[in-house]
PDB file of C-alpha atoms in Angstrom:
ATOM      1  CA  MET A   1      99.774  77.456 105.230  1.00 40.00           C
ATOM      2  CA  MET A   2     103.494  77.227 104.619  1.00 40.00           C
ATOM      3  CA  THR A   3     105.312  76.007 107.737  1.00 40.00           C
ATOM      4  CA  ASP A   4     109.002  76.004 108.535  1.00 41.00           C
ATOM      5  CA  THR A   5     110.094  72.507 109.494  1.00 36.00           C
ATOM      6  CA  ALA A   6     113.822  72.730 108.813  1.00 38.00           C
ATOM      7  CA  GLY A   7     115.294  75.597 110.781  1.00 48.00           C
ATOM      8  CA  ASN A   8     115.251  79.330 110.185  1.00 90.00           C
ATOM      9  CA  LYS A   9     114.508  79.824 106.504  1.00 94.00           C
ATOM     10  CA  TRP A  10     113.351  82.801 104.473  1.00 96.00           C
ATOM     11  CA  LEU A  11     111.683  82.684 101.096  1.00 96.00           C
ATOM     12  CA  CYS A  12     113.657  84.602  98.470  1.00 98.00           C
ATOM     13  CA  ALA A  13     112.246  85.763  95.136  1.00 98.00           C
ATOM     14  CA  GLU A  14     114.725  87.212  92.657  1.00 98.00           C
ATOM     15  CA  LEU A  15     112.857  89.304  90.109  1.00 97.00           C
ATOM     16  CA  PRO A  16     113.912  91.359  87.067  1.00 94.00           C
ATOM     17  CA  VAL A  17     112.950  95.004  86.474  1.00 97.00           C
ATOM     18  CA  VAL A  18     109.414  95.270  87.892  1.00 97.00           C
ATOM     19  CA  ASP A  19     106.915  98.140  88.044  1.00 97.00           C
ATOM     20  CA  TYR A  20     106.953  99.919  91.414  1.00 98.00           C
ATOM     21  CA  LEU A  21     103.189  99.879  92.014  1.00 98.00           C
ATOM     22  CA  GLN A  22     103.017  96.179  91.196  1.00 97.00           C
ATOM     23  CA  ILE A  23     105.647  95.413  93.819  1.00 97.00           C
ATOM     24  CA  LEU A  24     104.082  97.769  96.361  1.00 97.00           C
ATOM     25  CA  GLU A  25     100.776  95.912  96.092  1.00 96.00           C
ATOM     26  CA  LEU A  26     102.591  92.568  96.287  1.00 97.00           C
ATOM     27  CA  GLN A  27     104.362  93.659  99.464  1.00 97.00           C
ATOM     28  CA  ARG A  28     101.092  94.672 101.105  1.00 95.00           C
ATOM     29  CA  GLN A  29      99.543  91.332 100.219  1.00 95.00           C
ATOM     30  CA  LEU A  30     102.576  89.468 101.534  1.00 96.00           C
ATOM     31  CA  VAL A  31     102.460  91.476 104.768  1.00 95.00           C
ATOM     32  CA  ASP A  32      98.876  90.317 105.305  1.00 92.00           C
ATOM     33  CA  ALA A  33      99.785  86.720 104.445  1.00 92.00           C
ATOM     34  CA  ARG A  34     102.763  86.824 106.818  1.00 92.00           C
ATOM     35  CA  ARG A  35     100.792  88.494 109.583  1.00 89.00           C
ATOM     36  CA  ILE A  36      98.107  85.798 109.690  1.00 87.00           C
ATOM     37  CA  GLU A  37     100.672  83.048 108.961  1.00 83.00           C
ATOM     38  CA  ILE A  38      99.328  81.962 105.590  1.00 86.00           C
ATOM     39  CA  ILE A  39     103.042  82.179 104.835  1.00 89.00           C
ATOM     40  CA  ASN A  40     104.874  81.126 107.987  1.00 89.00           C
ATOM     41  CA  ARG A  41     108.292  82.371 106.898  1.00 93.00           C
ATOM     42  CA  ASP A  42     109.811  85.763 106.336  1.00 96.00           C
ATOM     43  CA  ILE A  43     110.271  86.767 102.711  1.00 97.00           C
ATOM     44  CA  VAL A  44     112.773  88.842 100.771  1.00 98.00           C
ATOM     45  CA  LEU A  45     112.347  90.263  97.268  1.00 98.00           C
ATOM     46  CA  LEU A  46     115.387  91.294  95.194  1.00 98.00           C
ATOM     47  CA  LEU A  47     114.713  93.336  92.077  1.00 98.00           C
ATOM     48  CA  GLU A  48     115.139  96.529  90.083  1.00 99.00           C
ATOM     49  CA  HIS A  49     112.551  99.151  89.122  1.00 99.00           C
ATOM     50  CA  PRO A  50     111.953 101.101  85.916  1.00 98.00           C
ATOM     51  CA  PRO A  51     112.711 104.832  86.365  1.00 98.00           C
ATOM     52  CA  VAL A  52     110.394 106.217  89.054  1.00 98.00           C
ATOM     53  CA  PHE A  53     110.400 108.799  91.842  1.00 96.00           C
ATOM     54  CA  THR A  54     108.829 107.757  95.136  1.00 95.00           C
ATOM     55  CA  MET A  55     107.889 109.875  98.121  1.00 92.00           C
ATOM     56  CA  GLY A  56     107.788 108.640 101.700  1.00 88.00           C
ATOM     57  CA  ARG A  57     105.666 109.698 104.649  1.00 83.00           C
ATOM     58  CA  ARG A  58     107.727 112.864 105.064  1.00 76.00           C
ATOM     59  CA  GLY A  59     106.518 114.050 101.669  1.00 69.00           C
ATOM     60  CA  GLY A  60     108.845 115.214  98.963  1.00 72.00           C
ATOM     61  CA  LEU A  61     107.207 117.380  96.290  1.00 81.00           C
ATOM     62  CA  VAL A  62     108.851 120.440  97.784  1.00 86.00           C
ATOM     63  CA  ASN A  63     112.155 118.738  97.000  1.00 88.00           C
ATOM     64  CA  LEU A  64     111.321 118.175  93.332  1.00 91.00           C
ATOM     65  CA  LYS A  65     113.411 120.584  91.241  1.00 92.00           C
ATOM     66  CA  VAL A  66     111.772 119.939  87.853  1.00 94.00           C
ATOM     67  CA  SER A  67     108.169 120.123  86.693  1.00 94.00           C
ATOM     68  CA  ARG A  68     105.794 117.190  86.529  1.00 92.00           C
ATOM     69  CA  THR A  69     105.424 117.951  82.816  1.00 95.00           C
ATOM     70  CA  PHE A  70     109.156 117.423  82.364  1.00 96.00           C
ATOM     71  CA  LEU A  71     108.908 114.007  84.019  1.00 96.00           C
ATOM     72  CA  GLU A  72     105.745 113.068  82.121  1.00 95.00           C
ATOM     73  CA  LYS A  73     107.557 113.648  78.833  1.00 96.00           C
ATOM     74  CA  LEU A  74     110.158 111.144  80.021  1.00 96.00           C
ATOM     75  CA  ASN A  75     107.419 108.740  81.167  1.00 96.00           C
ATOM     76  CA  ILE A  76     108.711 108.874  84.752  1.00 97.00           C
ATOM     77  CA  ALA A  77     106.042 108.691  87.455  1.00 96.00           C
ATOM     78  CA  ILE A  78     106.025 110.225  90.934  1.00 95.00           C
ATOM     79  CA  ILE A  79     104.426 107.857  93.435  1.00 94.00           C
ATOM     80  CA  GLN A  80     103.352 108.557  97.005  1.00 93.00           C
ATOM     81  CA  THR A  81     104.071 105.555  99.181  1.00 93.00           C
ATOM     82  CA  ASP A  82     103.824 104.561 102.835  1.00 90.00           C
ATOM     83  CA  ARG A  83     107.497 104.009 103.622  1.00 93.00           C
ATOM     84  CA  GLY A  84     109.513 106.313 105.823  1.00 86.00           C
ATOM     85  CA  GLY A  85     111.703 109.017 104.380  1.00 85.00           C
ATOM     86  CA  ASN A  86     111.378 111.657 101.680  1.00 88.00           C
ATOM     87  CA  ILE A  87     111.738 111.660  97.892  1.00 92.00           C
ATOM     88  CA  THR A  88     114.150 109.372  96.069  1.00 94.00           C
ATOM     89  CA  PHE A  89     114.751 107.861  92.647  1.00 96.00           C
ATOM     90  CA  HIS A  90     114.729 104.228  91.561  1.00 98.00           C
ATOM     91  CA  GLY A  91     115.881 102.892  88.220  1.00 98.00           C
ATOM     92  CA  PRO A  92     117.624 100.021  86.446  1.00 98.00           C
ATOM     93  CA  GLY A  93     121.076  99.416  87.865  1.00 98.00           C
ATOM     94  CA  GLN A  94     119.893  99.980  91.430  1.00 99.00           C
ATOM     95  CA  LEU A  95     119.294  96.830  93.466  1.00 99.00           C
ATOM     96  CA  VAL A  96     116.236  97.089  95.674  1.00 99.00           C
ATOM     97  CA  VAL A  97     115.758  94.633  98.526  1.00 99.00           C
ATOM     98  CA  TYR A  98     112.361  94.300 100.179  1.00 98.00           C
ATOM     99  CA  PRO A  99     112.343  92.001 103.236  1.00 98.00           C
ATOM    100  CA  ILE A 100     108.905  91.220 104.647  1.00 97.00           C
ATOM    101  CA  ILE A 101     109.855  90.450 108.240  1.00 96.00           C
ATOM    102  CA  ASP A 102     107.789  89.686 111.325  1.00 95.00           C
ATOM    103  CA  LEU A 103     109.797  91.859 113.697  1.00 93.00           C
ATOM    104  CA  GLN A 104     107.843  90.728 116.736  1.00 89.00           C
ATOM    105  CA  ALA A 105     108.538  87.061 116.019  1.00 89.00           C
ATOM    106  CA  ALA A 106     112.189  87.898 115.362  1.00 89.00           C
ATOM    107  CA  GLY A 107     112.428  89.841 118.627  1.00 89.00           C
ATOM    108  CA  MET A 108     113.812  92.915 116.867  1.00 92.00           C
ATOM    109  CA  GLN A 109     113.216  96.594 117.480  1.00 94.00           C
ATOM    110  CA  VAL A 110     112.713  98.820 114.446  1.00 95.00           C
ATOM    111  CA  SER A 111     115.905 100.777 115.136  1.00 93.00           C
ATOM    112  CA  ASP A 112     117.951  97.574 115.368  1.00 95.00           C
ATOM    113  CA  TYR A 113     116.404  96.283 112.160  1.00 96.00           C
ATOM    114  CA  VAL A 114     117.257  99.472 110.261  1.00 96.00           C
ATOM    115  CA  ALA A 115     120.836  99.255 111.540  1.00 96.00           C
ATOM    116  CA  SER A 116     120.998  95.638 110.351  1.00 97.00           C
ATOM    117  CA  LEU A 117     119.981  96.637 106.813  1.00 98.00           C
ATOM    118  CA  GLU A 118     122.700  99.278 106.835  1.00 98.00           C
ATOM    119  CA  GLU A 119     125.212  96.672 107.966  1.00 98.00           C
ATOM    120  CA  ILE A 120     124.246  94.388 105.069  1.00 98.00           C
ATOM    121  CA  MET A 121     125.008  97.179 102.595  1.00 99.00           C
ATOM    122  CA  LEU A 122     128.286  98.037 104.312  1.00 99.00           C
ATOM    123  CA  ARG A 123     129.425  94.419 104.094  1.00 98.00           C
ATOM    124  CA  VAL A 124     128.488  94.195 100.424  1.00 99.00           C
ATOM    125  CA  LEU A 125     130.413  97.364  99.604  1.00 99.00           C
ATOM    126  CA  ALA A 126     133.419  96.172 101.601  1.00 98.00           C
ATOM    127  CA  GLY A 127     133.516  93.108  99.377  1.00 98.00           C
ATOM    128  CA  TRP A 128     134.265  95.408  96.454  1.00 99.00           C
ATOM    129  CA  GLY A 129     136.790  97.410  98.450  1.00 98.00           C
ATOM    130  CA  ILE A 130     134.479 100.401  98.804  1.00 98.00           C
ATOM    131  CA  PRO A 131     134.770 102.102 102.220  1.00 97.00           C
ATOM    132  CA  ALA A 132     131.486 103.558 103.423  1.00 98.00           C
ATOM    133  CA  ASP A 133     129.745 104.598 106.625  1.00 97.00           C
ATOM    134  CA  SER A 134     126.315 104.731 108.202  1.00 96.00           C
ATOM    135  CA  ASN A 135     125.004 107.725 110.105  1.00 90.00           C
ATOM    136  CA  PRO A 136     122.258 107.248 112.731  1.00 85.00           C
ATOM    137  CA  ALA A 137     121.271 110.900 112.291  1.00 84.00           C
ATOM    138  CA  ASN A 138     120.788 110.484 108.515  1.00 88.00           C
ATOM    139  CA  ARG A 139     119.888 106.900 107.742  1.00 92.00           C
ATOM    140  CA  GLY A 140     121.452 105.176 104.775  1.00 95.00           C
ATOM    141  CA  ILE A 141     124.973 104.470 103.566  1.00 98.00           C
ATOM    142  CA  TRP A 142     127.388 107.282 102.814  1.00 97.00           C
ATOM    143  CA  ILE A 143     130.721 107.805 101.137  1.00 97.00           C
ATOM    144  CA  GLY A 144     131.769 111.186 102.402  1.00 95.00           C
ATOM    145  CA  ASN A 145     128.880 113.528 101.617  1.00 94.00           C
ATOM    146  CA  SER A 146     127.433 111.262  98.917  1.00 96.00           C
ATOM    147  CA  LYS A 147     124.757 108.657  99.461  1.00 97.00           C
ATOM    148  CA  ILE A 148     125.149 105.222  97.896  1.00 98.00           C
ATOM    149  CA  GLY A 149     122.449 103.281  99.770  1.00 98.00           C
ATOM    150  CA  SER A 150     119.012 104.339 101.000  1.00 96.00           C
ATOM    151  CA  ILE A 151     116.609 102.863 103.530  1.00 96.00           C
ATOM    152  CA  GLY A 152     112.890 103.370 103.952  1.00 94.00           C
ATOM    153  CA  ILE A 153     110.598 100.993 105.815  1.00 96.00           C
ATOM    154  CA  ALA A 154     107.036 100.660 107.034  1.00 95.00           C
ATOM    155  CA  VAL A 155     105.545  98.455 109.754  1.00 95.00           C
ATOM    156  CA  ARG A 156     102.030  97.048 109.768  1.00 93.00           C
ATOM    157  CA  GLN A 157     100.919  95.164 112.876  1.00 91.00           C
ATOM    158  CA  GLY A 158     104.450  94.050 113.638  1.00 93.00           C
ATOM    159  CA  VAL A 159     105.393  93.050 110.079  1.00 96.00           C
ATOM    160  CA  CYS A 160     107.988  95.225 108.362  1.00 97.00           C
ATOM    161  CA  TYR A 161     108.169  95.858 104.627  1.00 97.00           C
ATOM    162  CA  HIS A 162     109.858  98.121 102.063  1.00 97.00           C
ATOM    163  CA  GLY A 163     113.628  97.993 102.657  1.00 98.00           C
ATOM    164  CA  PHE A 164     116.821  99.292 101.073  1.00 98.00           C
ATOM    165  CA  ALA A 165     118.207 100.335  97.696  1.00 98.00           C
ATOM    166  CA  LEU A 166     121.875 100.079  96.711  1.00 99.00           C
ATOM    167  CA  ASN A 167     123.206 102.045  93.747  1.00 99.00           C
ATOM    168  CA  VAL A 168     125.234  99.686  91.557  1.00 99.00           C
ATOM    169  CA  ASN A 169     125.280 100.887  87.928  1.00 98.00           C
ATOM    170  CA  LEU A 170     122.399 103.315  88.300  1.00 97.00           C
ATOM    171  CA  ALA A 171     122.235 106.414  86.085  1.00 96.00           C
ATOM    172  CA  LEU A 172     122.636 109.238  88.602  1.00 97.00           C
ATOM    173  CA  ASN A 173     121.395 112.194  86.530  1.00 96.00           C
ATOM    174  CA  PRO A 174     117.789 111.980  87.847  1.00 96.00           C
ATOM    175  CA  PHE A 175     119.027 112.633  91.377  1.00 94.00           C
ATOM    176  CA  GLY A 176     119.931 116.089  90.100  1.00 92.00           C
ATOM    177  CA  TRP A 177     116.225 116.744  89.586  1.00 94.00           C
ATOM    178  CA  ILE A 178     115.481 116.407  93.304  1.00 90.00           C
ATOM    179  CA  HIS A 179     116.934 117.180  96.689  1.00 87.00           C
ATOM    180  CA  PRO A 180     117.612 113.506  97.514  1.00 84.00           C
ATOM    181  CA  CYS A 181     115.905 112.410 100.734  1.00 76.00           C
ATOM    182  CA  GLY A 182     115.127 116.080 101.368  1.00 79.00           C
ATOM    183  CA  PHE A 183     118.765 117.201 101.657  1.00 77.00           C
ATOM    184  CA  LYS A 184     119.897 120.153  99.553  1.00 83.00           C
ATOM    185  CA  ASP A 185     123.628 119.787 100.055  1.00 82.00           C
ATOM    186  CA  ILE A 186     124.405 116.107  99.434  1.00 89.00           C
ATOM    187  CA  GLY A 187     125.594 114.089  96.471  1.00 94.00           C
ATOM    188  CA  VAL A 188     124.657 110.640  95.238  1.00 97.00           C
ATOM    189  CA  THR A 189     127.120 108.011  94.093  1.00 98.00           C
ATOM    190  CA  SER A 190     127.180 104.394  92.926  1.00 99.00           C
ATOM    191  CA  MET A 191     129.480 101.401  92.982  1.00 99.00           C
ATOM    192  CA  GLN A 192     130.194 102.050  89.314  1.00 99.00           C
ATOM    193  CA  ARG A 193     131.243 105.633  90.001  1.00 98.00           C
ATOM    194  CA  GLU A 194     133.419 104.691  92.957  1.00 98.00           C
ATOM    195  CA  LEU A 195     135.192 101.909  91.060  1.00 98.00           C
ATOM    196  CA  SER A 196     135.233 103.589  87.622  1.00 98.00           C
ATOM    197  CA  HIS A 197     133.828 100.470  85.952  1.00 98.00           C
ATOM    198  CA  ASN A 198     130.588  98.542  85.669  1.00 97.00           C
ATOM    199  CA  VAL A 199     129.751  96.086  88.423  1.00 98.00           C
ATOM    200  CA  SER A 200     127.893  92.832  87.830  1.00 98.00           C
ATOM    201  CA  ILE A 201     124.359  93.145  89.159  1.00 97.00           C
ATOM    202  CA  ASN A 202     124.181  89.369  89.534  1.00 97.00           C
ATOM    203  CA  GLN A 203     127.330  89.333  91.654  1.00 98.00           C
ATOM    204  CA  VAL A 204     125.912  92.039  93.914  1.00 99.00           C
ATOM    205  CA  ARG A 205     122.659  90.087  94.203  1.00 98.00           C
ATOM    206  CA  GLY A 206     124.681  87.060  95.285  1.00 98.00           C
ATOM    207  CA  ALA A 207     126.618  89.082  97.849  1.00 99.00           C
ATOM    208  CA  ILE A 208     123.440  90.540  99.309  1.00 99.00           C
ATOM    209  CA  LYS A 209     121.944  87.074  99.693  1.00 98.00           C
ATOM    210  CA  ARG A 210     125.080  85.721 101.369  1.00 98.00           C
ATOM    211  CA  HIS A 211     125.221  88.587 103.838  1.00 98.00           C
ATOM    212  CA  LEU A 212     121.499  88.334 104.595  1.00 98.00           C
ATOM    213  CA  GLU A 213     122.041  84.675 105.440  1.00 98.00           C
ATOM    214  CA  SER A 214     125.140  85.214 107.556  1.00 97.00           C
ATOM    215  CA  TYR A 215     123.925  88.316 109.392  1.00 96.00           C
ATOM    216  CA  PHE A 216     120.431  87.063 110.235  1.00 95.00           C
ATOM    217  CA  GLY A 217     121.465  83.418 110.613  1.00 95.00           C
ATOM    218  CA  VAL A 218     118.981  82.168 108.035  1.00 96.00           C
ATOM    219  CA  LYS A 219     118.934  80.153 104.840  1.00 97.00           C
ATOM    220  CA  LEU A 220     117.276  81.687 101.784  1.00 98.00           C
ATOM    221  CA  ILE A 221     114.958  79.325  99.931  1.00 96.00           C
ATOM    222  CA  SER A 222     114.336  80.263  96.318  1.00 96.00           C
ATOM    223  CA  THR A 223     110.739  80.920  95.300  1.00 95.00           C
ATOM    224  CA  THR A 224     108.987  82.547  92.362  1.00 94.00           C
ATOM    225  CA  LEU A 225     106.481  85.328  91.884  1.00 92.00           C
ATOM    226  CA  PRO A 226     103.759  82.878  90.741  1.00 92.00           C
ATOM    227  CA  GLU A 227     104.315  80.772  93.872  1.00 91.00           C
ATOM    228  CA  LEU A 228     103.974  83.816  96.119  1.00 91.00           C
ATOM    229  CA  LYS A 229     100.847  84.958  94.281  1.00 88.00           C
ATOM    230  CA  ASN A 230      99.413  81.466  94.666  1.00 88.00           C
ATOM    231  CA  PHE A 231      99.707  81.715  98.461  1.00 80.00           C
ATOM    232  CA  ILE A 232      98.012  85.119  98.348  1.00 83.00           C
ATOM    233  CA  THR A 233      95.218  83.884  96.064  1.00 80.00           C
ATOM    234  CA  SER A 234      94.649  80.846  98.272  1.00 72.00           C
ATOM    235  CA  ASN A 235      94.308  83.171 101.251  1.00 59.00           C
ATOM    236  CA  GLU A 236      91.826  85.412  99.426  1.00 54.00           C
ATOM    237  CA  GLN A 237      89.757  82.416  98.331  1.00 50.00           C
ATOM    238  CA  THR A 238      89.727  81.073 101.901  1.00 50.00           C
ATOM    239  CA  ASN A 239      88.591  84.441 103.257  1.00 49.00           C
ATOM    240  CA  LEU A 240      85.857  84.680 100.609  1.00 39.00           C
ATOM    241  CA  ALA A 241      84.614  81.163 101.394  1.00 47.00           C
ATOM    242  CA  GLU A 242      84.517  81.965 105.117  1.00 46.00           C
ATOM    243  CA  LYS A 243      82.620  85.200 104.416  1.00 39.00           C
ATOM    244  CA  GLU A 244      80.065  83.418 102.212  1.00 44.00           C
ATOM    245  CA  ALA A 245      79.614  80.684 104.826  1.00 46.00           C
ATOM    246  CA  SER A 246      79.069  83.322 107.496  1.00 50.00           C
ATOM    247  CA  GLU A 247      76.499  85.120 105.364  1.00 44.00           C
ATOM    248  CA  ARG A 248      74.632  81.869 104.653  1.00 49.00           C
ATOM    249  CA  SER A 249      74.526  80.974 108.342  1.00 54.00           C
ATOM    250  CA  GLY A 250      73.038  84.378 109.081  1.00 52.00           C
ATOM    251  CA  LEU A 251      70.107  83.878 106.700  1.00 43.00           C
TER     252      LEU A 251
END
């Protein structure tokens, strides 16, 4: 078990471009590890995804404007997931942030947590001089009628996962193949489009980490994917040993 002995610290894994399904499975494993305190700290993953469309619990295929065959030719998958929301697009140049947070331990309501993720994005954008707004009726971050940041979360036994996606230098054309988030009359924008120049992904990563620390009053402790998987594997081995011991005692 990993215990926190030096104040309020979160584990932070900064990853490159990683397959969506791989990260989805990792999140679910981390939720279980966090829930039973194999990992006794909250965790945040920062990464990008290869091009992929994901659908939330509200569905989304009805909001797909192109055929599956068209997407298959481009090697772009459509994945049903368990987060909130509708259909959206992820791709390189979009920073995705997945906090795995024990909301009950943090004393936070889901609505307050969602608002806090929006505030993180607003503060990051303000650092680049980009004015934006949140809208409680339509979650996410908006510049006029165009969305620049999306939020979709899920909660399992008090532990929250999934998170938010901020468009930095993301190619926006694929959003034209869907009704983003189920809306037929909105646009999608990026930091690059608003500023008319590329923005350093690494600088945005740094800003997100700083604002996570300042807003939640935590310190991010760097970790790696192998270290996280080691905690998960240790948990699975412990569970297997306990199961085998139980079966032997029943013989």
